[in-house]
CSV table of C-alpha atoms in Angstrom, one decimal:
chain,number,residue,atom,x,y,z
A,1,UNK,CA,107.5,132.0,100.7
A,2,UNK,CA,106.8,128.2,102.3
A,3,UNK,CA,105.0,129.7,105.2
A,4,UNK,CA,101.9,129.6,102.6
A,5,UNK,CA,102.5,125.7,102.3
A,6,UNK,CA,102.7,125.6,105.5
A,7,UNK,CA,99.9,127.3,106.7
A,8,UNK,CA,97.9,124.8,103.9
A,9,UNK,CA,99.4,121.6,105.6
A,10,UNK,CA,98.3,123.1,109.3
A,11,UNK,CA,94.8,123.7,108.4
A,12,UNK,CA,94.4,120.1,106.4
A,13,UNK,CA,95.1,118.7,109.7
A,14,UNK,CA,93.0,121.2,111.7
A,15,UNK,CA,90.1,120.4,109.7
A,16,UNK,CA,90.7,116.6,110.4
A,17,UNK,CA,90.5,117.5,113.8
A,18,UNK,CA,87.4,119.1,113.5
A,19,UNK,CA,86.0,116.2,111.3
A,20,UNK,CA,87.2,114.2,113.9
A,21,UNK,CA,84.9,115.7,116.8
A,22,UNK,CA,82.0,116.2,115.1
A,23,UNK,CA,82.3,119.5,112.9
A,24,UNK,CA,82.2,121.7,116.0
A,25,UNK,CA,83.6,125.3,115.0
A,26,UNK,CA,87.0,126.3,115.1
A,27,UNK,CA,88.0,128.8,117.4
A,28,UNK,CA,91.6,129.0,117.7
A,29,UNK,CA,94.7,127.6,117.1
A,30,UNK,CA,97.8,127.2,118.8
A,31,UNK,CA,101.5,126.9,117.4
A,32,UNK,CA,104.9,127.0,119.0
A,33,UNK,CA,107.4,128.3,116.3
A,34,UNK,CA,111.4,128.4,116.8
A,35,UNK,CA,113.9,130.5,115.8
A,36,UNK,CA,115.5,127.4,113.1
A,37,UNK,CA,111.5,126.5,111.8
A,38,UNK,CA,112.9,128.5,108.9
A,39,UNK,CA,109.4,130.9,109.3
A,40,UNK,CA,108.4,134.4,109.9
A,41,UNK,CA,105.6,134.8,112.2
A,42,UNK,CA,104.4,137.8,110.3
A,43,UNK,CA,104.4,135.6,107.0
A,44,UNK,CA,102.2,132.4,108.7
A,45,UNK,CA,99.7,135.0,110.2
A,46,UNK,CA,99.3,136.6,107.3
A,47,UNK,CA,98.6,133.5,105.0
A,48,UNK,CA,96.9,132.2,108.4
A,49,UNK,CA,94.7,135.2,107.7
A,50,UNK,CA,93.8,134.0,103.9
A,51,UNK,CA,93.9,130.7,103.6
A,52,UNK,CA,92.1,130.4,106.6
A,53,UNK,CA,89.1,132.1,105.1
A,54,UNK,CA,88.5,130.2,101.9
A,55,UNK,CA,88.7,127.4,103.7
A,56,UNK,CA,85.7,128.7,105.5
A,57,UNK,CA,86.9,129.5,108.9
A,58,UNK,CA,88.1,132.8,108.7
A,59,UNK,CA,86.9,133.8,112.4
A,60,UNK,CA,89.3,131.5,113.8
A,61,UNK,CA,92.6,132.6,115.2
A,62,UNK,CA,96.1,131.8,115.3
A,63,UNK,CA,97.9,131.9,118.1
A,64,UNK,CA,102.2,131.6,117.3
A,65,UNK,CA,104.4,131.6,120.2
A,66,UNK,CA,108.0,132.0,120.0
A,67,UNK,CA,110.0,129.7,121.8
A,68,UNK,CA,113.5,129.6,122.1
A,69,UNK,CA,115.9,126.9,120.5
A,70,UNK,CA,117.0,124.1,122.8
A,71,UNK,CA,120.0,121.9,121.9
A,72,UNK,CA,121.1,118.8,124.1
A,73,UNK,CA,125.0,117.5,124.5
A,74,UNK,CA,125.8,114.1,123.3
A,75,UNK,CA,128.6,114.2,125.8
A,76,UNK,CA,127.5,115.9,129.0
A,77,UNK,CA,123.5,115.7,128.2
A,78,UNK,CA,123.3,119.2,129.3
A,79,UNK,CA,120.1,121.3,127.5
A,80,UNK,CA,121.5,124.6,126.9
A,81,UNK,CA,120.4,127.4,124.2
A,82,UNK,CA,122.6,128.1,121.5
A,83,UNK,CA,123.4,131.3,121.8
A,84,UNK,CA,123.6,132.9,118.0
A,85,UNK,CA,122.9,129.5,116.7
A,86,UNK,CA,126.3,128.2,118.8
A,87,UNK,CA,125.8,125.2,119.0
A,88,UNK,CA,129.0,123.4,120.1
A,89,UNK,CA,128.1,122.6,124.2
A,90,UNK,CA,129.4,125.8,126.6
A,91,UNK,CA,129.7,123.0,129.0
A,92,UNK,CA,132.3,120.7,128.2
A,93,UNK,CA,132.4,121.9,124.7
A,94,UNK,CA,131.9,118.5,122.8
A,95,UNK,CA,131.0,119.6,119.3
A,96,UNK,CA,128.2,116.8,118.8
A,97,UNK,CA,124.8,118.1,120.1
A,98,UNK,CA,121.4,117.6,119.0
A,99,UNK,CA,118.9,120.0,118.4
A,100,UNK,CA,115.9,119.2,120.6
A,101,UNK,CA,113.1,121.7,119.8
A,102,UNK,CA,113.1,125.2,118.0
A,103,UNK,CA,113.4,124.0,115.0
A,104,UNK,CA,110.1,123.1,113.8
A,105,UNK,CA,106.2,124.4,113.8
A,106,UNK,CA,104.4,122.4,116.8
A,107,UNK,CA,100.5,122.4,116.8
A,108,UNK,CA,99.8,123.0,120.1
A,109,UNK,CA,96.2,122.7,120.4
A,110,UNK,CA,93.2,123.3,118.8
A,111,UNK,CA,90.1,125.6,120.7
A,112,UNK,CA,86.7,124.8,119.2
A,113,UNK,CA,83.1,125.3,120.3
A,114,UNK,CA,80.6,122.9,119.8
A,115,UNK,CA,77.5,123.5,118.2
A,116,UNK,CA,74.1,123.5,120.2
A,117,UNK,CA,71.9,121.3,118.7
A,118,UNK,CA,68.1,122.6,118.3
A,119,UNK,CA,69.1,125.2,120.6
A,120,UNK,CA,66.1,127.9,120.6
A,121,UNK,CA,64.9,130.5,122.6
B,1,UNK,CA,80.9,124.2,125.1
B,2,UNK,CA,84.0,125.0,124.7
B,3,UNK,CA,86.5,122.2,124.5
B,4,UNK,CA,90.6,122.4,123.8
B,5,UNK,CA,91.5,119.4,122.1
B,6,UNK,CA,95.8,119.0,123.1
B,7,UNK,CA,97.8,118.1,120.1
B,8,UNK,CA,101.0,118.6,120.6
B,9,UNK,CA,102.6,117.3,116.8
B,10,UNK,CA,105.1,118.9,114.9
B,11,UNK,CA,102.9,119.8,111.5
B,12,UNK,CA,105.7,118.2,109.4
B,13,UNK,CA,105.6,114.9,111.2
B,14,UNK,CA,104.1,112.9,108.0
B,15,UNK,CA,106.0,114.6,105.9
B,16,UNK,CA,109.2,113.9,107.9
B,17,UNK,CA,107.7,109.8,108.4
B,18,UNK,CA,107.8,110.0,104.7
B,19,UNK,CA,111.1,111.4,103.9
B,20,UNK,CA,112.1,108.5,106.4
B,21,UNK,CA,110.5,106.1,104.5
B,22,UNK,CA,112.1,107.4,101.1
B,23,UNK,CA,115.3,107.3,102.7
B,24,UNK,CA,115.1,103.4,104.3
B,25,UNK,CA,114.5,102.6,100.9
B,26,UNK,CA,117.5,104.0,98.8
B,27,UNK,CA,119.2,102.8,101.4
B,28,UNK,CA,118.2,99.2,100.7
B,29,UNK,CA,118.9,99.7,97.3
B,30,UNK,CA,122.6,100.9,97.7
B,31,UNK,CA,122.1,104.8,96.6
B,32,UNK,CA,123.1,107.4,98.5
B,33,UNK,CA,121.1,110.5,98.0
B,34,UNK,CA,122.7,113.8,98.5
B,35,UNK,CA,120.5,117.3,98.7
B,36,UNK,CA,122.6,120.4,96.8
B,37,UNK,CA,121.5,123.2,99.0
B,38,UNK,CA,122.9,126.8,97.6
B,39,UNK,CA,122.2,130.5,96.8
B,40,UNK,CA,121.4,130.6,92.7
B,41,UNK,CA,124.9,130.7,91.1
B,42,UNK,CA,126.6,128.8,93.8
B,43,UNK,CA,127.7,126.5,91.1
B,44,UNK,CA,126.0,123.5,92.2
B,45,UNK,CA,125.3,122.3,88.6
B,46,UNK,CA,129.2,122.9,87.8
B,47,UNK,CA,130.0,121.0,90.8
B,48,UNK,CA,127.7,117.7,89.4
B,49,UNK,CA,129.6,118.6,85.7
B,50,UNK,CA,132.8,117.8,87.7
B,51,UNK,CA,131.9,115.2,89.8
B,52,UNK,CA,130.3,113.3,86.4
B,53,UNK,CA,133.6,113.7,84.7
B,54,UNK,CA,135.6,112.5,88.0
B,55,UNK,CA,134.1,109.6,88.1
B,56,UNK,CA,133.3,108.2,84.7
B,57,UNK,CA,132.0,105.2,84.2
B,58,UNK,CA,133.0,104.2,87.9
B,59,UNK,CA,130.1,105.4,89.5
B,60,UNK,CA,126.2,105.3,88.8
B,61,UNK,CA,125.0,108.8,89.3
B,62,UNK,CA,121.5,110.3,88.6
B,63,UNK,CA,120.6,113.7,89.0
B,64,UNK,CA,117.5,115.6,90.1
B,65,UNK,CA,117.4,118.9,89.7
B,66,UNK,CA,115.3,122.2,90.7
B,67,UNK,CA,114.0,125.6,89.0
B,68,UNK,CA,111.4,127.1,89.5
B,69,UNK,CA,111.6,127.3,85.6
B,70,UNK,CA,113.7,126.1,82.4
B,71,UNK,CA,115.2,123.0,82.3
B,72,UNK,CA,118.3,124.3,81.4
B,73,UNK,CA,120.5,122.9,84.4
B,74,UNK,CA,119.1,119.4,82.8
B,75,UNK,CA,120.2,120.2,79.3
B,76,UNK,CA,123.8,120.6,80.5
B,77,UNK,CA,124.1,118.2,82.6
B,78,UNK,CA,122.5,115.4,80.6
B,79,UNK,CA,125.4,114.6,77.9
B,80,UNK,CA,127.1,113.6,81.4
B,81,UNK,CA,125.0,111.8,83.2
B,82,UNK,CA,121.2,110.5,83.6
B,83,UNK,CA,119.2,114.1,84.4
B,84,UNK,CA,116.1,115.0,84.8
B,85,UNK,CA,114.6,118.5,85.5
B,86,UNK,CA,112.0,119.0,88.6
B,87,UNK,CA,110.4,122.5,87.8
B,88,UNK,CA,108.2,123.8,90.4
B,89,UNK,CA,106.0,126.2,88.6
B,90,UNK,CA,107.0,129.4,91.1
B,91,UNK,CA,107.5,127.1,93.9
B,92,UNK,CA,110.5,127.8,96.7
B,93,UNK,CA,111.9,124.4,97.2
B,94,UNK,CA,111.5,121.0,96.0
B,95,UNK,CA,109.1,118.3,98.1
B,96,UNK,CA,109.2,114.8,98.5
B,97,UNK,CA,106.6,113.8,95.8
B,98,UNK,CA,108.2,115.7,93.3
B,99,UNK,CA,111.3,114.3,94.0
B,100,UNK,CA,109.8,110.6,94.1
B,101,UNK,CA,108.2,111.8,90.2
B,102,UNK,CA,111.6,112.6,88.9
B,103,UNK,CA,113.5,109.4,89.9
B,104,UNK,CA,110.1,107.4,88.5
B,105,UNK,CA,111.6,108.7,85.4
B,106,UNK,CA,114.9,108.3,85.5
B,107,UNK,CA,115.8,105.4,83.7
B,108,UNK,CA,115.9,102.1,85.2
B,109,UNK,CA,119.0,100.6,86.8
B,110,UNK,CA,120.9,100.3,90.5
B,111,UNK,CA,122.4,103.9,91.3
B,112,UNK,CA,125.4,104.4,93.8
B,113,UNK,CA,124.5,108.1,93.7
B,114,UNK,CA,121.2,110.1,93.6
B,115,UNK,CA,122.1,113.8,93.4
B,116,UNK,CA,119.3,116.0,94.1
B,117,UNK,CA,120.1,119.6,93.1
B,118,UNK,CA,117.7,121.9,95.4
B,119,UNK,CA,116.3,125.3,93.9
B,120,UNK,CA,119.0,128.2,94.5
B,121,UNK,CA,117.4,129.6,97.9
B,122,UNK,CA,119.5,129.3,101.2
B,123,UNK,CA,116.1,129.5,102.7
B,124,UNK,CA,113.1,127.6,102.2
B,125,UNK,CA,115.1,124.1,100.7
B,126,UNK,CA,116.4,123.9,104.3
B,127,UNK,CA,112.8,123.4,106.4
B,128,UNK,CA,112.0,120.5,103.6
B,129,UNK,CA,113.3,117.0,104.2
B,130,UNK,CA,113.8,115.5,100.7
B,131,UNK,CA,114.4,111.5,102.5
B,132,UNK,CA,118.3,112.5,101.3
B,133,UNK,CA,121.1,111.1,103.4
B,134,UNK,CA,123.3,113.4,103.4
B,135,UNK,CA,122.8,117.3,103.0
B,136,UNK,CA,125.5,119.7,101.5
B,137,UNK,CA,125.1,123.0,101.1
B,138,UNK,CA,127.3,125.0,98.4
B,139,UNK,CA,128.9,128.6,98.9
B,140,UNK,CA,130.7,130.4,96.8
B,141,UNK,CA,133.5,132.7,96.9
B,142,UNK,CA,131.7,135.8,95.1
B,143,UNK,CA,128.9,135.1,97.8
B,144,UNK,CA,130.5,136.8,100.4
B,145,UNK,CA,131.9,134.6,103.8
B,146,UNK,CA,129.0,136.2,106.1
B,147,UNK,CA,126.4,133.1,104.6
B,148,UNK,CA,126.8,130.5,107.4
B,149,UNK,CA,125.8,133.3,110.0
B,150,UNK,CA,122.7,134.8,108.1
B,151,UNK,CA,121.3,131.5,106.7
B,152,UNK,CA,121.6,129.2,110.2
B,153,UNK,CA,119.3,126.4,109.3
B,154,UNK,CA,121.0,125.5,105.9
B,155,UNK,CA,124.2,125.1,107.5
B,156,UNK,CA,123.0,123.7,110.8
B,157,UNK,CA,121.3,120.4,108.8
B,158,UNK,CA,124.2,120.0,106.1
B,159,UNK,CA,127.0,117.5,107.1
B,160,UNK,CA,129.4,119.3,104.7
B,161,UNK,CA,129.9,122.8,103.1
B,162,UNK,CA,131.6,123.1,99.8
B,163,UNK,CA,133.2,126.5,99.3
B,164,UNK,CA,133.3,127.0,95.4
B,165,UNK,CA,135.3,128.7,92.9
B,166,UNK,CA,138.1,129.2,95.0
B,167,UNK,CA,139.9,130.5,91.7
B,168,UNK,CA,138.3,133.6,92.3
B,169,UNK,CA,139.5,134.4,95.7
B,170,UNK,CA,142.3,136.6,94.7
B,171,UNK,CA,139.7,139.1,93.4
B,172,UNK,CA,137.0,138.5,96.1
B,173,UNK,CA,136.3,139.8,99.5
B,174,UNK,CA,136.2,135.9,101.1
B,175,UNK,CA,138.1,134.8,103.9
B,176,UNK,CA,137.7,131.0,104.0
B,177,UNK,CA,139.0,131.2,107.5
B,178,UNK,CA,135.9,133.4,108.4
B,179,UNK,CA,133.1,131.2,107.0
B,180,UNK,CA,134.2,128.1,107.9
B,181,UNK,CA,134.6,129.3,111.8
B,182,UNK,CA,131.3,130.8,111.5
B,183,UNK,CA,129.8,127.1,109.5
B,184,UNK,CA,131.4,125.3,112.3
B,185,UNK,CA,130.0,127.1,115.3
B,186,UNK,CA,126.9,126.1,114.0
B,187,UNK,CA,127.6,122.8,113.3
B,188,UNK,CA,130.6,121.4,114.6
B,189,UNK,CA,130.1,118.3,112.8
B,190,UNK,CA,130.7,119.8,109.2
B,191,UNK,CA,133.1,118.9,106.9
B,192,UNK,CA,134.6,121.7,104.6
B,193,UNK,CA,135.9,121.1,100.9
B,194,UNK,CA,137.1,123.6,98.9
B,195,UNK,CA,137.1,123.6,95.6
B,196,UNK,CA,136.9,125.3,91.6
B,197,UNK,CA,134.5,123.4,90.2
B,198,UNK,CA,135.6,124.8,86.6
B,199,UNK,CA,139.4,124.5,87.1
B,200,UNK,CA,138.7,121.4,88.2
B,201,UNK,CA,140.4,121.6,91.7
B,202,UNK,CA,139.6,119.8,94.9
B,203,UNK,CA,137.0,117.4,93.2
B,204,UNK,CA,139.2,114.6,94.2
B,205,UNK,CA,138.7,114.7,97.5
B,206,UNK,CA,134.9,115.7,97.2
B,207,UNK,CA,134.4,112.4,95.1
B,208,UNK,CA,136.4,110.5,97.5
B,209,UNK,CA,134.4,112.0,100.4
B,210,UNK,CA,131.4,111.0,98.6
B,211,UNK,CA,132.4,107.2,98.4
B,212,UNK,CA,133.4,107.4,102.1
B,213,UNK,CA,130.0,108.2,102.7
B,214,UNK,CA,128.3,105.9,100.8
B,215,UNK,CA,130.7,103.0,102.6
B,216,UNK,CA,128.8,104.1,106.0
B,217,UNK,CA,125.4,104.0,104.1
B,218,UNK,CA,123.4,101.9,106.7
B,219,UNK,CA,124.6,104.4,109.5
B,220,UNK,CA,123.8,107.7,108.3
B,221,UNK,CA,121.1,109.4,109.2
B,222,UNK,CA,120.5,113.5,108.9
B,223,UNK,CA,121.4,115.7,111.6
B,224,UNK,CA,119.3,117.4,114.1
């Protein structure tokens, strides 16, 4: 189950994001996930879930959207989705294509709130 | 205040910079590194065996390779060639700095060939660049044809697919036809060798593709 490496990969470089802007708190986080990252949704938001909270920011959330595969044609430069992982171009059907997203885990962006300072009431 | 800070990275990007790096540098030195993808008992530590004897003394190959425990795939192979046995301790898939560990210890001298035998898991291997040039993924006969269609990603990033212990196939539900249509639609690139890596058949032409591949060392690069 990688998805637990991964999750510990995403959060290393959430937190230097929120190093990086002054230790506000972490709301939320987005990701785009394809159908070749080799991951199960279910599995990241559940080690989301754990991981999150020792690492002390168990109230923030992970967003995961699905997005579809794209693949691009070496020959005609058509995008086109492979259609159960097809990938040879329905175009001009040259068999070199490229895949061009859906196939990885893309951090998106990262929601945080900064922290009042000395605010009282 | 509430601020969105756009990132818009793939999380793996270091890791992939680093497998890049890894791979400029065998490069330079002259070794083609090849990633053994397979389900466990695919054969892919038979299919080193035959490729050690093959070649002899005309090739310098190394092997890495992957359990999550034992080092028994190390034992056999090393009366054969130089081994040396990554266990991961419960882990899916072998990384890049337990890779770059293993070849610290191999022993010193130019290589032509870095096997790196992957942990038998059509799965999680596939997601992990290991800075190899070239990935092959292993299937054999008693597997069942149906692999290339339910494990996309291992076939869609290999260059070739070795279909082992062909020997078998008179007692076997496997129609060679089948997967190779099925490992082609999803990538139309990939070359298909078939052989028995115990009877010793079609490791010819495996070897030879092997050299072939190393001849266009400078030029290869994985696919996408």
């Amino acid at each position: 189950m990688h998805e637990m490496s991964l999750v510990r990969t995403l959060l290393a470089q959430v937190g230097e994001i929120v190093s990086a802007n002054g230790g506000a708190a972490l709301r939320r986080v987005r990701v785009q996930v394809g159908p070749l990252a080799g991951v199960e949704p279910a599995l990241m938001a559940s080690a989301w879930k754990q991981l999150s909270a020792e690492a002390g920011c168990g109230d923030a959330t992970l967003e995961i959207e699905e997005v579809p595969l794209v693949a691009r044609c070496r020959g005609c430069d058509m995008d086109f989705q492979p259609l159960q992982f097809r990938f040879r171009c329905p175009s001009c059907g040259v068999p070199e294509t490229d895949t061009i997203s859906g196939d990885g885990v893309v951090l998106q962006c990262v929601v945080l709130d900064d922290i009042e300072q000395g605010a009282s009431t | 205040m509430t601020r969105v800070i756009t990132v818009q990275r793939d999380v793996a990007a270091q890791a992939k910079e680093q497998a890049e790096d890894f791979r400029r540098e065998m490069t330079r030195r002259g070794t083609l590194v090849v990633n053994l993808l397979s389900s466990p008992g695919a054969g892919k530590t038979s299919l080193l065996a035959a490729t050690a004897v093959h070649w002899g003394d005309q090739q310098r190959m190394a092997v890495l390779v992957g359990d999550i425990a034992t080092d028994r795939d190390a034992q056999r192979l090393a009366p054969l060639v130089p081994a040396v046995q990554l266990t991961t301790g419960g882990a899916c898939h072998l990384d890049l700095p337990l890779v770059q560990r293993g070849l610290e210890v191999l022993p010193p001298g130019d290589l032509d060939f870095l096997f790196i035998e992957n942990v038998g898991n059509l799965v999680c291997p596939s997601s992990h660049d290991l800075g190899e040039h070239v990935r092959v993924v292993v299937l054999s006969t008693t597997e069942g044809d149906d692999k290339p269609a339910k494990y996309p990603k291992a076939f869609r990033t290999s260059r070739a697919m070795v279909i082992n212990k062909i020997d078998l196939l008179p007692y076997v539900s496997f129609s060679i036809n089948s997967a190779s249509d099925d490992a082609l639609s999803i990538q139309p690139q990939m070359e298909i060798l078939s052989v028995s890596a115990l009877q010793v058949t079609g490791i010819d032409r495996w070897c030879r593709f092997l050299v072939e591949l190393r001849a266009r060392l400078p030029q290869l690069c994985p696919p996408r």
